[in-house]
PDB file of C-alpha atoms in Angstrom:
ATOM      1  CA  UNK W 135      81.602  70.077  95.225  1.00 68.00           C
ATOM      2  CA  UNK W 136      80.390  71.923  92.128  1.00 74.00           C
ATOM      3  CA  UNK W 137      83.953  72.988  91.346  1.00 84.00           C
ATOM      4  CA  UNK W 138      85.112  69.369  91.606  1.00 88.00           C
ATOM      5  CA  UNK W 139      82.356  68.205  89.224  1.00 91.00           C
ATOM      6  CA  UNK W 140      83.255  70.934  86.716  1.00 93.00           C
ATOM      7  CA  UNK W 141      86.917  69.892  86.787  1.00 94.00           C
ATOM      8  CA  UNK W 142      85.946  66.244  86.214  1.00 95.00           C
ATOM      9  CA  UNK W 143      83.667  67.201  83.315  1.00 95.00           C
ATOM     10  CA  UNK W 144      86.387  69.359  81.738  1.00 95.00           C
ATOM     11  CA  UNK W 145      88.983  66.602  82.072  1.00 96.00           C
ATOM     12  CA  UNK W 146      86.531  64.061  80.653  1.00 97.00           C
ATOM     13  CA  UNK W 147      86.022  66.259  77.603  1.00 97.00           C
ATOM     14  CA  UNK W 148      89.826  66.532  77.286  1.00 97.00           C
ATOM     15  CA  UNK W 149      90.116  62.739  77.557  1.00 97.00           C
ATOM     16  CA  UNK W 150      87.775  62.170  74.612  1.00 97.00           C
ATOM     17  CA  UNK W 151      89.313  64.976  72.548  1.00 97.00           C
ATOM     18  CA  UNK W 152      92.771  63.438  73.008  1.00 96.00           C
ATOM     19  CA  UNK W 153      91.356  59.983  72.222  1.00 97.00           C
ATOM     20  CA  UNK W 154      89.702  61.352  69.069  1.00 97.00           C
ATOM     21  CA  UNK W 155      92.937  62.863  67.776  1.00 97.00           C
ATOM     22  CA  UNK W 156      94.784  59.655  68.672  1.00 95.00           C
ATOM     23  CA  UNK W 157      92.314  57.665  66.537  1.00 95.00           C
ATOM     24  CA  UNK W 158      92.878  60.109  63.659  1.00 95.00           C
ATOM     25  CA  UNK W 159      96.656  59.828  64.142  1.00 94.00           C
ATOM     26  CA  UNK W 160      96.381  56.020  63.979  1.00 91.00           C
ATOM     27  CA  UNK W 161      94.427  56.248  60.723  1.00 90.00           C
ATOM     28  CA  UNK W 162      96.999  58.533  59.078  1.00 91.00           C
ATOM     29  CA  UNK W 163      99.916  56.687  60.778  1.00 87.00           C
ATOM     30  CA  UNK W 164     101.270  59.937  62.206  1.00 91.00           C
ATOM     31  CA  UNK W 165     104.042  58.577  64.440  1.00 90.00           C
ATOM     32  CA  UNK W 166     104.748  61.902  66.142  1.00 92.00           C
ATOM     33  CA  UNK W 167     101.151  62.338  67.270  1.00 93.00           C
ATOM     34  CA  UNK W 168     100.807  58.656  68.199  1.00 93.00           C
ATOM     35  CA  UNK W 169     103.915  58.733  70.400  1.00 92.00           C
ATOM     36  CA  UNK W 170     102.677  61.931  72.046  1.00 92.00           C
ATOM     37  CA  UNK W 171      98.978  61.172  72.557  1.00 94.00           C
ATOM     38  CA  UNK W 172      98.894  57.434  73.233  1.00 92.00           C
ATOM     39  CA  UNK W 173     100.677  57.580  76.621  1.00 91.00           C
ATOM     40  CA  UNK W 174      98.674  60.665  77.660  1.00 94.00           C
ATOM     41  CA  UNK W 175      95.279  58.922  77.503  1.00 95.00           C
ATOM     42  CA  UNK W 176      95.795  56.665  80.585  1.00 95.00           C
ATOM     43  CA  UNK W 177      97.458  59.552  82.465  1.00 96.00           C
ATOM     44  CA  UNK W 178      94.407  61.777  81.986  1.00 97.00           C
ATOM     45  CA  UNK W 179      92.176  58.946  83.211  1.00 97.00           C
ATOM     46  CA  UNK W 180      94.375  58.537  86.315  1.00 96.00           C
ATOM     47  CA  UNK W 181      93.988  62.244  87.086  1.00 96.00           C
ATOM     48  CA  UNK W 182      90.194  62.069  86.614  1.00 97.00           C
ATOM     49  CA  UNK W 183      89.983  59.021  88.862  1.00 97.00           C
ATOM     50  CA  UNK W 184      92.157  60.524  91.604  1.00 95.00           C
ATOM     51  CA  UNK W 185      89.989  63.666  91.671  1.00 94.00           C
ATOM     52  CA  UNK W 186      86.645  61.816  91.705  1.00 95.00           C
ATOM     53  CA  UNK W 187      87.427  58.813  93.915  1.00 93.00           C
ATOM     54  CA  UNK W 188      87.365  59.087  97.678  1.00 88.00           C
ATOM     55  CA  UNK W 189      89.235  55.777  98.108  1.00 87.00           C
ATOM     56  CA  UNK W 190      91.911  56.063  95.405  1.00 90.00           C
ATOM     57  CA  UNK W 191      92.434  52.352  94.824  1.00 94.00           C
ATOM     58  CA  UNK W 192      96.170  51.852  94.244  1.00 95.00           C
ATOM     59  CA  UNK W 193      95.640  48.706  92.186  1.00 95.00           C
ATOM     60  CA  UNK W 194      93.402  50.537  89.708  1.00 96.00           C
ATOM     61  CA  UNK W 195      96.031  53.248  89.285  1.00 96.00           C
ATOM     62  CA  UNK W 196      98.693  50.543  88.731  1.00 96.00           C
ATOM     63  CA  UNK W 197      96.414  48.924  86.131  1.00 95.00           C
ATOM     64  CA  UNK W 198      96.169  52.225  84.246  1.00 95.00           C
ATOM     65  CA  UNK W 199      99.945  52.716  84.437  1.00 96.00           C
ATOM     66  CA  UNK W 200     100.419  49.224  82.976  1.00 95.00           C
ATOM     67  CA  UNK W 201      98.011  50.222  80.215  1.00 92.00           C
ATOM     68  CA  UNK W 202     100.239  53.238  79.534  1.00 92.00           C
ATOM     69  CA  UNK W 203     103.298  50.960  79.247  1.00 94.00           C
ATOM     70  CA  UNK W 204     101.366  48.607  76.952  1.00 91.00           C
ATOM     71  CA  UNK W 205     100.355  51.509  74.713  1.00 87.00           C
ATOM     72  CA  UNK W 206     104.000  52.563  74.401  1.00 90.00           C
ATOM     73  CA  UNK W 207     105.182  49.010  73.641  1.00 90.00           C
ATOM     74  CA  UNK W 208     102.553  48.589  70.914  1.00 83.00           C
ATOM     75  CA  UNK W 209     103.710  51.704  69.026  1.00 82.00           C
ATOM     76  CA  UNK W 210     106.824  50.223  67.279  1.00 83.00           C
ATOM     77  CA  UNK W 211     104.871  47.154  66.001  1.00 74.00           C
ATOM     78  CA  UNK W 212     107.934  44.876  66.228  1.00 81.00           C
ATOM     79  CA  UNK W 213     107.806  41.239  67.413  1.00 78.00           C
ATOM     80  CA  UNK W 214     109.871  41.901  70.554  1.00 85.00           C
ATOM     81  CA  UNK W 215     107.837  44.975  71.596  1.00 86.00           C
ATOM     82  CA  UNK W 216     104.624  43.102  70.829  1.00 79.00           C
ATOM     83  CA  UNK W 217     105.748  40.222  73.082  1.00 85.00           C
ATOM     84  CA  UNK W 218     106.556  42.511  76.014  1.00 90.00           C
ATOM     85  CA  UNK W 219     103.408  44.527  75.384  1.00 87.00           C
ATOM     86  CA  UNK W 220     101.250  41.394  75.638  1.00 85.00           C
ATOM     87  CA  UNK W 221     103.180  40.343  78.752  1.00 91.00           C
ATOM     88  CA  UNK W 222     102.575  43.681  80.499  1.00 93.00           C
ATOM     89  CA  UNK W 223      98.916  43.680  79.451  1.00 90.00           C
ATOM     90  CA  UNK W 224      98.547  40.188  80.920  1.00 92.00           C
ATOM     91  CA  UNK W 225      99.639  41.530  84.316  1.00 95.00           C
ATOM     92  CA  UNK W 226      97.207  44.406  83.815  1.00 94.00           C
ATOM     93  CA  UNK W 227      94.351  41.987  83.095  1.00 94.00           C
ATOM     94  CA  UNK W 228      95.136  39.943  86.239  1.00 95.00           C
ATOM     95  CA  UNK W 229      94.920  43.115  88.347  1.00 96.00           C
ATOM     96  CA  UNK W 230      91.644  44.095  86.659  1.00 95.00           C
ATOM     97  CA  UNK W 231      90.145  40.675  87.414  1.00 95.00           C
ATOM     98  CA  UNK W 232      91.294  40.906  91.020  1.00 95.00           C
ATOM     99  CA  UNK W 233      89.556  44.277  91.306  1.00 95.00           C
ATOM    100  CA  UNK W 234      86.348  42.901  89.795  1.00 95.00           C
ATOM    101  CA  UNK W 235      86.259  39.908  92.125  1.00 92.00           C
ATOM    102  CA  UNK W 236      86.882  42.201  95.097  1.00 92.00           C
ATOM    103  CA  UNK W 237      83.871  44.325  94.066  1.00 92.00           C
ATOM    104  CA  UNK W 238      81.485  41.633  92.811  1.00 88.00           C
ATOM    105  CA  UNK W 239      81.717  39.059  95.645  1.00 82.00           C
ATOM    106  CA  UNK W 240      80.820  36.010  93.507  1.00 81.00           C
ATOM    107  CA  UNK W 241      79.213  33.196  95.536  1.00 79.00           C
ATOM    108  CA  UNK W 242      77.625  31.048  92.794  1.00 84.00           C
ATOM    109  CA  UNK W 243      80.172  29.910  90.201  1.00 88.00           C
ATOM    110  CA  UNK W 244      77.754  27.961  87.968  1.00 92.00           C
ATOM    111  CA  UNK W 245      76.414  31.080  86.149  1.00 92.00           C
ATOM    112  CA  UNK W 246      80.008  32.348  85.865  1.00 93.00           C
ATOM    113  CA  UNK W 247      81.152  29.105  84.187  1.00 94.00           C
ATOM    114  CA  UNK W 248      78.156  29.098  81.822  1.00 95.00           C
ATOM    115  CA  UNK W 249      78.698  32.758  80.848  1.00 95.00           C
ATOM    116  CA  UNK W 250      82.462  32.274  80.358  1.00 96.00           C
ATOM    117  CA  UNK W 251      82.218  29.237  78.072  1.00 96.00           C
ATOM    118  CA  UNK W 252      80.992  30.977  74.852  1.00 95.00           C
ATOM    119  CA  UNK W 253      83.837  33.503  75.029  1.00 95.00           C
ATOM    120  CA  UNK W 254      86.370  30.699  75.555  1.00 94.00           C
ATOM    121  CA  UNK W 255      85.047  28.904  72.480  1.00 94.00           C
ATOM    122  CA  UNK W 256      85.254  32.036  70.324  1.00 90.00           C
ATOM    123  CA  UNK W 257      88.770  33.052  71.353  1.00 89.00           C
ATOM    124  CA  UNK W 258      90.229  29.559  71.240  1.00 90.00           C
ATOM    125  CA  UNK W 259      88.677  28.886  67.835  1.00 87.00           C
ATOM    126  CA  UNK W 260      90.345  32.058  66.556  1.00 84.00           C
ATOM    127  CA  UNK W 261      93.588  30.993  68.253  1.00 84.00           C
ATOM    128  CA  UNK W 262      93.532  27.530  66.609  1.00 83.00           C
ATOM    129  CA  UNK W 263      92.834  29.048  63.191  1.00 78.00           C
ATOM    130  CA  UNK W 264      95.833  31.385  63.435  1.00 76.00           C
ATOM    131  CA  UNK W 265      99.248  30.256  62.174  1.00 70.00           C
ATOM    132  CA  UNK W 266     101.155  33.555  62.591  1.00 71.00           C
ATOM    133  CA  UNK W 267     101.558  33.432  66.390  1.00 73.00           C
ATOM    134  CA  UNK W 268     105.252  33.515  67.444  1.00 74.00           C
ATOM    135  CA  UNK W 269     106.301  30.496  69.490  1.00 78.00           C
ATOM    136  CA  UNK W 270     107.325  32.612  72.488  1.00 77.00           C
ATOM    137  CA  UNK W 271     103.832  34.175  72.642  1.00 77.00           C
ATOM    138  CA  UNK W 272     101.678  31.039  72.435  1.00 83.00           C
ATOM    139  CA  UNK W 273     101.261  30.433  76.170  1.00 89.00           C
ATOM    140  CA  UNK W 274     100.770  34.124  76.920  1.00 88.00           C
ATOM    141  CA  UNK W 275      98.013  34.334  74.283  1.00 86.00           C
ATOM    142  CA  UNK W 276      96.325  31.234  75.710  1.00 90.00           C
ATOM    143  CA  UNK W 277      96.427  32.800  79.176  1.00 93.00           C
ATOM    144  CA  UNK W 278      95.129  36.088  77.754  1.00 90.00           C
ATOM    145  CA  UNK W 279      92.197  34.228  76.184  1.00 91.00           C
ATOM    146  CA  UNK W 280      91.380  32.656  79.541  1.00 95.00           C
ATOM    147  CA  UNK W 281      91.546  36.015  81.318  1.00 95.00           C
ATOM    148  CA  UNK W 282      89.375  37.959  78.844  1.00 95.00           C
ATOM    149  CA  UNK W 283      86.831  35.112  78.766  1.00 96.00           C
ATOM    150  CA  UNK W 284      86.664  35.129  82.564  1.00 96.00           C
ATOM    151  CA  UNK W 285      86.341  38.926  82.553  1.00 96.00           C
ATOM    152  CA  UNK W 286      83.434  38.754  80.097  1.00 96.00           C
ATOM    153  CA  UNK W 287      81.918  35.782  81.942  1.00 96.00           C
ATOM    154  CA  UNK W 288      81.805  37.480  85.336  1.00 95.00           C
ATOM    155  CA  UNK W 289      80.379  40.656  83.763  1.00 95.00           C
ATOM    156  CA  UNK W 290      77.670  38.767  81.858  1.00 95.00           C
ATOM    157  CA  UNK W 291      76.695  36.494  84.757  1.00 94.00           C
ATOM    158  CA  UNK W 292      76.612  39.425  87.223  1.00 93.00           C
ATOM    159  CA  UNK W 293      74.380  41.396  84.852  1.00 94.00           C
ATOM    160  CA  UNK W 294      71.865  38.559  84.465  1.00 91.00           C
ATOM    161  CA  UNK W 295      71.884  37.730  88.170  1.00 90.00           C
ATOM    162  CA  UNK W 296      71.473  41.369  89.241  1.00 89.00           C
ATOM    163  CA  UNK W 297      70.694  44.019  86.618  1.00 86.00           C
ATOM    164  CA  UNK W 298      71.830  47.186  88.388  1.00 92.00           C
ATOM    165  CA  UNK W 299      73.898  50.174  87.256  1.00 93.00           C
ATOM    166  CA  UNK W 300      77.172  48.730  88.535  1.00 95.00           C
ATOM    167  CA  UNK W 301      76.751  45.450  86.644  1.00 95.00           C
ATOM    168  CA  UNK W 302      75.446  47.208  83.520  1.00 96.00           C
ATOM    169  CA  UNK W 303      78.549  49.419  83.303  1.00 97.00           C
ATOM    170  CA  UNK W 304      80.776  46.397  83.975  1.00 96.00           C
ATOM    171  CA  UNK W 305      79.114  44.505  81.107  1.00 96.00           C
ATOM    172  CA  UNK W 306      79.615  47.444  78.736  1.00 97.00           C
ATOM    173  CA  UNK W 307      83.272  47.628  79.746  1.00 97.00           C
ATOM    174  CA  UNK W 308      83.755  43.868  79.343  1.00 96.00           C
ATOM    175  CA  UNK W 309      82.195  43.818  75.861  1.00 96.00           C
ATOM    176  CA  UNK W 310      84.412  46.725  74.791  1.00 96.00           C
ATOM    177  CA  UNK W 311      87.497  44.891  76.112  1.00 95.00           C
ATOM    178  CA  UNK W 312      86.386  41.739  74.255  1.00 95.00           C
ATOM    179  CA  UNK W 313      86.141  43.717  71.010  1.00 94.00           C
ATOM    180  CA  UNK W 314      89.507  45.344  71.740  1.00 92.00           C
ATOM    181  CA  UNK W 315      91.225  41.986  72.236  1.00 89.00           C
ATOM    182  CA  UNK W 316      89.524  40.565  69.149  1.00 89.00           C
ATOM    183  CA  UNK W 317      90.635  43.468  66.944  1.00 88.00           C
ATOM    184  CA  UNK W 318      94.213  43.505  68.314  1.00 82.00           C
ATOM    185  CA  UNK W 319      94.520  39.728  67.930  1.00 81.00           C
ATOM    186  CA  UNK W 320      93.281  39.808  64.331  1.00 80.00           C
ATOM    187  CA  UNK W 321      95.584  42.722  63.457  1.00 76.00           C
ATOM    188  CA  UNK W 322      98.732  41.398  65.145  1.00 72.00           C
ATOM    189  CA  UNK W 323      98.447  37.677  64.373  1.00 70.00           C
ATOM    190  CA  UNK W 324      95.625  36.805  61.961  1.00 66.00           C
ATOM    191  CA  UNK W 325      95.753  39.463  59.232  1.00 63.00           C
ATOM    192  CA  UNK W 326      99.338  40.640  59.695  1.00 59.00           C
ATOM    193  CA  UNK W 327     100.114  43.899  57.833  1.00 61.00           C
ATOM    194  CA  UNK W 328      96.626  43.921  56.286  1.00 63.00           C
ATOM    195  CA  UNK W 329      93.938  46.560  56.829  1.00 63.00           C
ATOM    196  CA  UNK W 330      96.104  48.371  59.404  1.00 67.00           C
ATOM    197  CA  UNK W 331      94.423  51.655  58.434  1.00 71.00           C
ATOM    198  CA  UNK W 332      91.168  50.109  59.708  1.00 83.00           C
ATOM    199  CA  UNK W 333      92.270  47.939  62.635  1.00 86.00           C
ATOM    200  CA  UNK W 334      94.540  50.397  64.460  1.00 87.00           C
ATOM    201  CA  UNK W 335      92.009  53.268  64.703  1.00 91.00           C
ATOM    202  CA  UNK W 336      89.303  50.750  65.627  1.00 92.00           C
ATOM    203  CA  UNK W 337      91.492  49.226  68.357  1.00 91.00           C
ATOM    204  CA  UNK W 338      92.291  52.673  69.738  1.00 93.00           C
ATOM    205  CA  UNK W 339      88.576  53.560  69.797  1.00 95.00           C
ATOM    206  CA  UNK W 340      87.725  50.405  71.754  1.00 95.00           C
ATOM    207  CA  UNK W 341      90.728  51.035  74.037  1.00 94.00           C
ATOM    208  CA  UNK W 342      89.639  54.543  75.011  1.00 96.00           C
ATOM    209  CA  UNK W 343      85.986  53.569  75.514  1.00 97.00           C
ATOM    210  CA  UNK W 344      86.787  50.339  77.396  1.00 96.00           C
ATOM    211  CA  UNK W 345      89.113  51.981  79.903  1.00 96.00           C
ATOM    212  CA  UNK W 346      86.763  54.908  80.461  1.00 97.00           C
ATOM    213  CA  UNK W 347      83.799  52.601  81.076  1.00 97.00           C
ATOM    214  CA  UNK W 348      85.899  50.499  83.469  1.00 97.00           C
ATOM    215  CA  UNK W 349      86.879  53.648  85.361  1.00 97.00           C
ATOM    216  CA  UNK W 350      83.147  54.461  85.673  1.00 97.00           C
ATOM    217  CA  UNK W 351      82.546  50.934  86.954  1.00 97.00           C
ATOM    218  CA  UNK W 352      85.251  51.301  89.628  1.00 97.00           C
ATOM    219  CA  UNK W 353      83.778  54.621  90.796  1.00 96.00           C
ATOM    220  CA  UNK W 354      80.247  53.170  90.991  1.00 95.00           C
ATOM    221  CA  UNK W 355      81.493  50.016  92.745  1.00 95.00           C
ATOM    222  CA  UNK W 356      83.447  52.046  95.322  1.00 93.00           C
ATOM    223  CA  UNK W 357      80.397  54.155  96.124  1.00 90.00           C
ATOM    224  CA  UNK W 358      78.180  51.075  96.277  1.00 86.00           C
ATOM    225  CA  UNK W 359      80.542  49.295  98.665  1.00 76.00           C
ATOM    226  CA  UNK W 360      80.766  52.369 100.868  1.00 68.00           C
ATOM    227  CA  UNK W 361      76.979  52.438 101.144  1.00 59.00           C
TER     228      UNK W 361
END
């Protein structure tokens, strides 16, 4: 058991070291390092999860693999790759929501609706104020806004209804994913080709933290459900 914990700790340190250098690579626009490190981050998290989890949820592993594909598609920063990247990430977000609903067991939807509404207003206001969205991405972005708002809504409502460790970690993860989507949306569609030296490292920071916190949530939720 101690050996397993030491391996997990070592891999976790490796995860954050790789993420740190990836953030630096994004700042200096080092394509070689970006292409090398960006796909590795989800792979390391998959290894950590498979070692720590007793259940090894296939859907969570698929979600991380889709994140890997999204990371690769976002590297070229071309309209076609961006479109497919958003498409793949949409599938990823659907799987993530399915996982959350399977863990959270929501019975009262009124708090969920109330908690989701502010996020819908924020993302759709930003969407309506943006004129740079390609026509083929409009419906995907709308759907993405619905999904991230629902993600944040279920996390926020669960936290207020039952403030335990599982719901606290889920809320942290949701807020990080909200910031990630906000930063990526602003960079890709709102302030195109502006402040990339700021937005890309910031997006990568939120990405690494959001996925790690969601992995922690899945582990806690699996243990809680087993008990």
